[in-house]
GROMACS .gro file of C-alpha atoms in nm:
model
  195
    1MET     CA    1  -2.959   0.190   0.310
    2GLN     CA    2  -2.689  -0.018   0.472
    3LEU     CA    3  -2.343   0.011   0.320
    4PHE     CA    4  -2.158  -0.303   0.228
    5GLN     CA    5  -1.822  -0.373   0.076
    6GLN     CA    6  -1.764  -0.543  -0.253
    7ILE     CA    7  -1.445  -0.683  -0.404
    8ASP     CA    8  -1.321  -0.631  -0.760
    9ALA     CA    9  -0.980  -0.795  -0.806
   10ARG     CA   10  -0.909  -0.666  -1.156
   11THR     CA   11  -0.602  -0.456  -1.236
   12PHE     CA   12  -0.659  -0.174  -1.484
   13VAL     CA   13  -0.345  -0.103  -1.687
   14HIS     CA   14  -0.247   0.163  -1.935
   15ARG     CA   15   0.100   0.250  -2.060
   16VAL     CA   16   0.248   0.574  -2.189
   17ASP     CA   17   0.541   0.593  -2.430
   18ALA     CA   18   0.837   0.832  -2.426
   19ARG     CA   19   0.633   1.093  -2.619
   20GLY     CA   20   0.358   1.089  -2.355
   21ARG     CA   21   0.113   0.898  -2.575
   22ILE     CA   22  -0.095   0.603  -2.462
   23SER     CA   23   0.071   0.293  -2.603
   24HIS     CA   24  -0.135   0.015  -2.443
   25VAL     CA   25  -0.454  -0.048  -2.245
   26ASN     CA   26  -0.552  -0.387  -2.111
   27ALA     CA   27  -0.893  -0.553  -2.146
   28ALA     CA   28  -0.985  -0.477  -1.783
   29TRP     CA   29  -0.917  -0.104  -1.845
   30LEU     CA   30  -1.148  -0.108  -2.147
   31ASP     CA   31  -1.416  -0.304  -1.959
   32PHE     CA   32  -1.404  -0.058  -1.668
   33GLY     CA   33  -1.451   0.231  -1.908
   34ALA     CA   34  -1.753   0.066  -2.068
   35GLU     CA   35  -1.904  -0.014  -1.728
   36ASN     CA   36  -1.881   0.356  -1.640
   37GLY     CA   37  -2.035   0.503  -1.953
   38TRP     CA   38  -1.718   0.538  -2.160
   39PRO     CA   39  -1.725   0.253  -2.415
   40VAL     CA   40  -1.405   0.286  -2.616
   41THR     CA   41  -1.179   0.046  -2.800
   42ALA     CA   42  -0.801   0.030  -2.781
   43ALA     CA   43  -0.793   0.190  -3.127
   44ASP     CA   44  -0.982   0.490  -2.987
   45VAL     CA   45  -0.719   0.570  -2.724
   46VAL     CA   46  -0.383   0.421  -2.826
   47GLY     CA   47  -0.167   0.692  -2.980
   48ARG     CA   48  -0.347   0.978  -2.804
   49PRO     CA   49  -0.160   1.202  -2.556
   50LEU     CA   50  -0.232   1.096  -2.198
   51MET     CA   51  -0.264   1.458  -2.086
   52ASP     CA   52  -0.555   1.514  -2.327
   53SER     CA   53  -0.766   1.287  -2.104
   54ILE     CA   54  -0.693   1.483  -1.782
   55ALA     CA   55  -0.920   1.787  -1.755
   56ASP     CA   56  -0.760   1.959  -1.457
   57ALA     CA   57  -0.440   2.158  -1.522
   58GLN     CA   58  -0.304   2.099  -1.170
   59LEU     CA   59  -0.351   1.721  -1.201
   60ARG     CA   60  -0.177   1.727  -1.541
   61TYR     CA   61   0.111   1.915  -1.376
   62LEU     CA   62   0.137   1.665  -1.088
   63TYR     CA   63   0.125   1.365  -1.323
   64GLY     CA   64   0.391   1.532  -1.537
   65LEU     CA   65   0.617   1.571  -1.232
   66LEU     CA   66   0.574   1.206  -1.132
   67MET     CA   67   0.641   1.089  -1.486
   68ALA     CA   68   0.958   1.301  -1.507
   69ARG     CA   69   1.079   1.161  -1.175
   70LEU     CA   70   1.015   0.805  -1.295
   71ARG     CA   71   1.215   0.866  -1.611
   72ALA     CA   72   1.496   1.012  -1.396
   73GLY     CA   73   1.523   0.685  -1.204
   74HIS     CA   74   1.300   0.754  -0.903
   75GLY     CA   75   0.998   0.551  -0.800
   76PRO     CA   76   0.789   0.351  -0.847
   77PHE     CA   77   0.511   0.562  -0.694
   78ARG     CA   78   0.183   0.468  -0.532
   79PHE     CA   79  -0.107   0.685  -0.416
   80PRO     CA   80  -0.477   0.646  -0.331
   81TYR     CA   81  -0.765   0.798  -0.522
   82ARG     CA   82  -1.137   0.748  -0.576
   83CYS     CA   83  -1.327   0.665  -0.890
   84ASP     CA   84  -1.688   0.683  -0.770
   85ALA     CA   85  -2.004   0.592  -0.954
   86PRO     CA   86  -2.342   0.746  -0.866
   87ASP     CA   87  -2.434   0.441  -0.653
   88CYS     CA   88  -2.098   0.359  -0.492
   89ARG     CA   89  -1.766   0.485  -0.360
   90ARG     CA   90  -1.467   0.309  -0.514
   91PHE     CA   91  -1.147   0.343  -0.312
   92MET     CA   92  -0.859   0.278  -0.549
   93GLU     CA   93  -0.482   0.284  -0.566
   94MET     CA   94  -0.261   0.393  -0.854
   95GLN     CA   95   0.087   0.256  -0.900
   96MET     CA   96   0.321   0.415  -1.152
   97LEU     CA   97   0.625   0.219  -1.272
   98TYR     CA   98   0.892   0.282  -1.532
   99ASP     CA   99   0.993   0.015  -1.786
  100GLN     CA  100   1.348   0.121  -1.875
  101ALA     CA  101   1.380  -0.120  -2.169
  102ALA     CA  102   1.059  -0.003  -2.337
  103ARG     CA  103   1.097   0.357  -2.212
  104GLU     CA  104   0.732   0.343  -2.107
  105ILE     CA  105   0.548   0.432  -1.790
  106GLU     CA  106   0.291   0.184  -1.669
  107PHE     CA  107  -0.011   0.295  -1.468
  108ARG     CA  108  -0.168   0.012  -1.266
  109SER     CA  109  -0.492   0.080  -1.080
  110GLN     CA  110  -0.673  -0.152  -0.845
  111ILE     CA  111  -0.992  -0.122  -0.646
  112LEU     CA  112  -0.918  -0.164  -0.277
  113ARG     CA  113  -1.283  -0.162  -0.174
  114ILE     CA  114  -1.629  -0.060  -0.290
  115GLU     CA  115  -1.896   0.087  -0.066
  116ARG     CA  116  -2.253   0.104  -0.193
  117ARG     CA  117  -2.453   0.417  -0.116
  118PRO     CA  118  -2.780   0.585  -0.218
  119GLU     CA  119  -2.747   0.712  -0.574
  120GLN     CA  120  -2.587   1.054  -0.609
  121THR     CA  121  -2.716   1.213  -0.929
  122LEU     CA  122  -2.442   1.475  -0.915
  123LEU     CA  123  -2.207   1.203  -1.049
  124ASP     CA  124  -2.445   1.104  -1.329
  125PRO     CA  125  -2.310   1.264  -1.649
  126LEU     CA  126  -2.652   1.233  -1.813
  127HIS     CA  127  -2.841   1.427  -1.544
  128ALA     CA  128  -2.969   1.771  -1.649
  129THR     CA  129  -2.750   2.065  -1.540
  130ASP     CA  130  -2.790   2.441  -1.527
  131ALA     CA  131  -2.551   2.738  -1.540
  132ARG     CA  132  -2.424   2.689  -1.183
  133SER     CA  133  -2.096   2.509  -1.124
  134LEU     CA  134  -1.908   2.345  -0.841
  135ASP     CA  135  -1.560   2.204  -0.794
  136LEU     CA  136  -1.528   1.828  -0.751
  137CYS     CA  137  -1.190   1.681  -0.658
  138SER     CA  138  -1.067   1.446  -0.929
  139CYS     CA  139  -0.891   1.231  -0.670
  140CYS     CA  140  -1.111   1.206  -0.359
  141LYS     CA  141  -1.449   1.313  -0.503
  142ARG     CA  142  -1.504   1.573  -0.230
  143VAL     CA  143  -1.678   1.899  -0.320
  144SER     CA  144  -1.555   2.250  -0.248
  145THR     CA  145  -1.789   2.450  -0.025
  146ARG     CA  146  -1.750   2.771   0.176
  147SER     CA  147  -1.651   2.559   0.475
  148GLY     CA  148  -1.391   2.358   0.285
  149TRP     CA  149  -1.382   2.035   0.086
  150VAL     CA  150  -1.653   1.794   0.207
  151GLU     CA  151  -1.788   1.453   0.110
  152LEU     CA  152  -2.035   1.457  -0.176
  153GLU     CA  153  -2.335   1.365   0.039
  154ASP     CA  154  -2.255   1.650   0.281
  155ALA     CA  155  -2.217   1.894  -0.008
  156VAL     CA  156  -2.559   1.797  -0.147
  157MET     CA  157  -2.716   1.885   0.188
  158ARG     CA  158  -2.512   2.203   0.253
  159LEU     CA  159  -2.567   2.339  -0.097
  160ARG     CA  160  -2.933   2.227  -0.102
  161LEU     CA  161  -2.884   2.049  -0.431
  162PHE     CA  162  -3.179   1.819  -0.363
  163ASP     CA  163  -3.416   2.118  -0.411
  164SER     CA  164  -3.368   2.140  -0.787
  165ASP     CA  165  -3.437   1.919  -1.088
  166ARG     CA  166  -3.121   2.050  -1.248
  167LEU     CA  167  -2.779   2.025  -1.088
  168PRO     CA  168  -2.467   2.241  -1.112
  169GLN     CA  169  -2.202   2.138  -1.360
  170ALA     CA  170  -1.916   1.958  -1.187
  171HIS     CA  171  -1.571   2.093  -1.273
  172HIS     CA  172  -1.287   1.859  -1.184
  173ARG     CA  173  -1.008   2.007  -0.974
  174VAL     CA  174  -0.761   1.869  -0.721
  175CYS     CA  175  -0.823   1.960  -0.359
  176PRO     CA  176  -0.521   2.077  -0.155
  177ALA     CA  177  -0.503   1.754   0.048
  178CYS     CA  178  -0.490   1.534  -0.263
  179ALA     CA  179  -0.241   1.764  -0.436
  180ASP     CA  180  -0.014   1.734  -0.131
  181GLY     CA  181  -0.059   1.356  -0.123
  182ILE     CA  182   0.036   1.312  -0.489
  183SER     CA  183   0.326   1.552  -0.452
  184HIS     CA  184   0.456   1.361  -0.149
  185ALA     CA  185   0.418   1.031  -0.335
  186GLY     CA  186   0.671   1.168  -0.583
  187HIS     CA  187   0.929   1.216  -0.311
  188ALA     CA  188   0.921   0.864  -0.168
  189ARG     CA  189   0.958   0.523  -0.324
  190CYS     CA  190   0.645   0.314  -0.291
  191SER     CA  191   0.658   0.018  -0.060
  192THR     CA  192   0.605  -0.335  -0.186
  193GLY     CA  193   0.323  -0.404   0.058
  194ALA     CA  194  -0.037  -0.292   0.019
  195HIS     CA  195  -0.155   0.010   0.215
   0.00000   0.00000   0.00000
């Protein structure tokens, strides 16, 4: 299957108030959730703590550091991440800004590019799983193996996941490279140009 790139120019926005609760989500954010199997309304998420939606403790910690730095007058911050679907890789960028007047932090995500690929059932939340587990990076979607963090397709081959009708449960973590990248983003102001 030949890979091709696709463009999605939407900006997905959510805001967090001074108490760390989601105060706003835009229509594109809601649409993106629905397109990816998470159909919610603004009423479902507004007022809920942001950190409740982040499964990995290390990622919660890193986001907390960035948010504290924004409130202390540093930033804005920008860093890459991936939000893959079973049939594509989505290379995205997060920008975090502080609105001093509203005392809110705004998270703005955009898709930089999309690459289609053969469907990876490991990313399908409805696919049957068994008692095994594996670590999947929340940010780059690489999988932890004995030889390090590798792309999902490589992990499927190395771990022989194609041999079973049931797949391991994916536990979201942050790989060391992504943790370093987010941490470094917090120590430098983001540039105004696109990466």
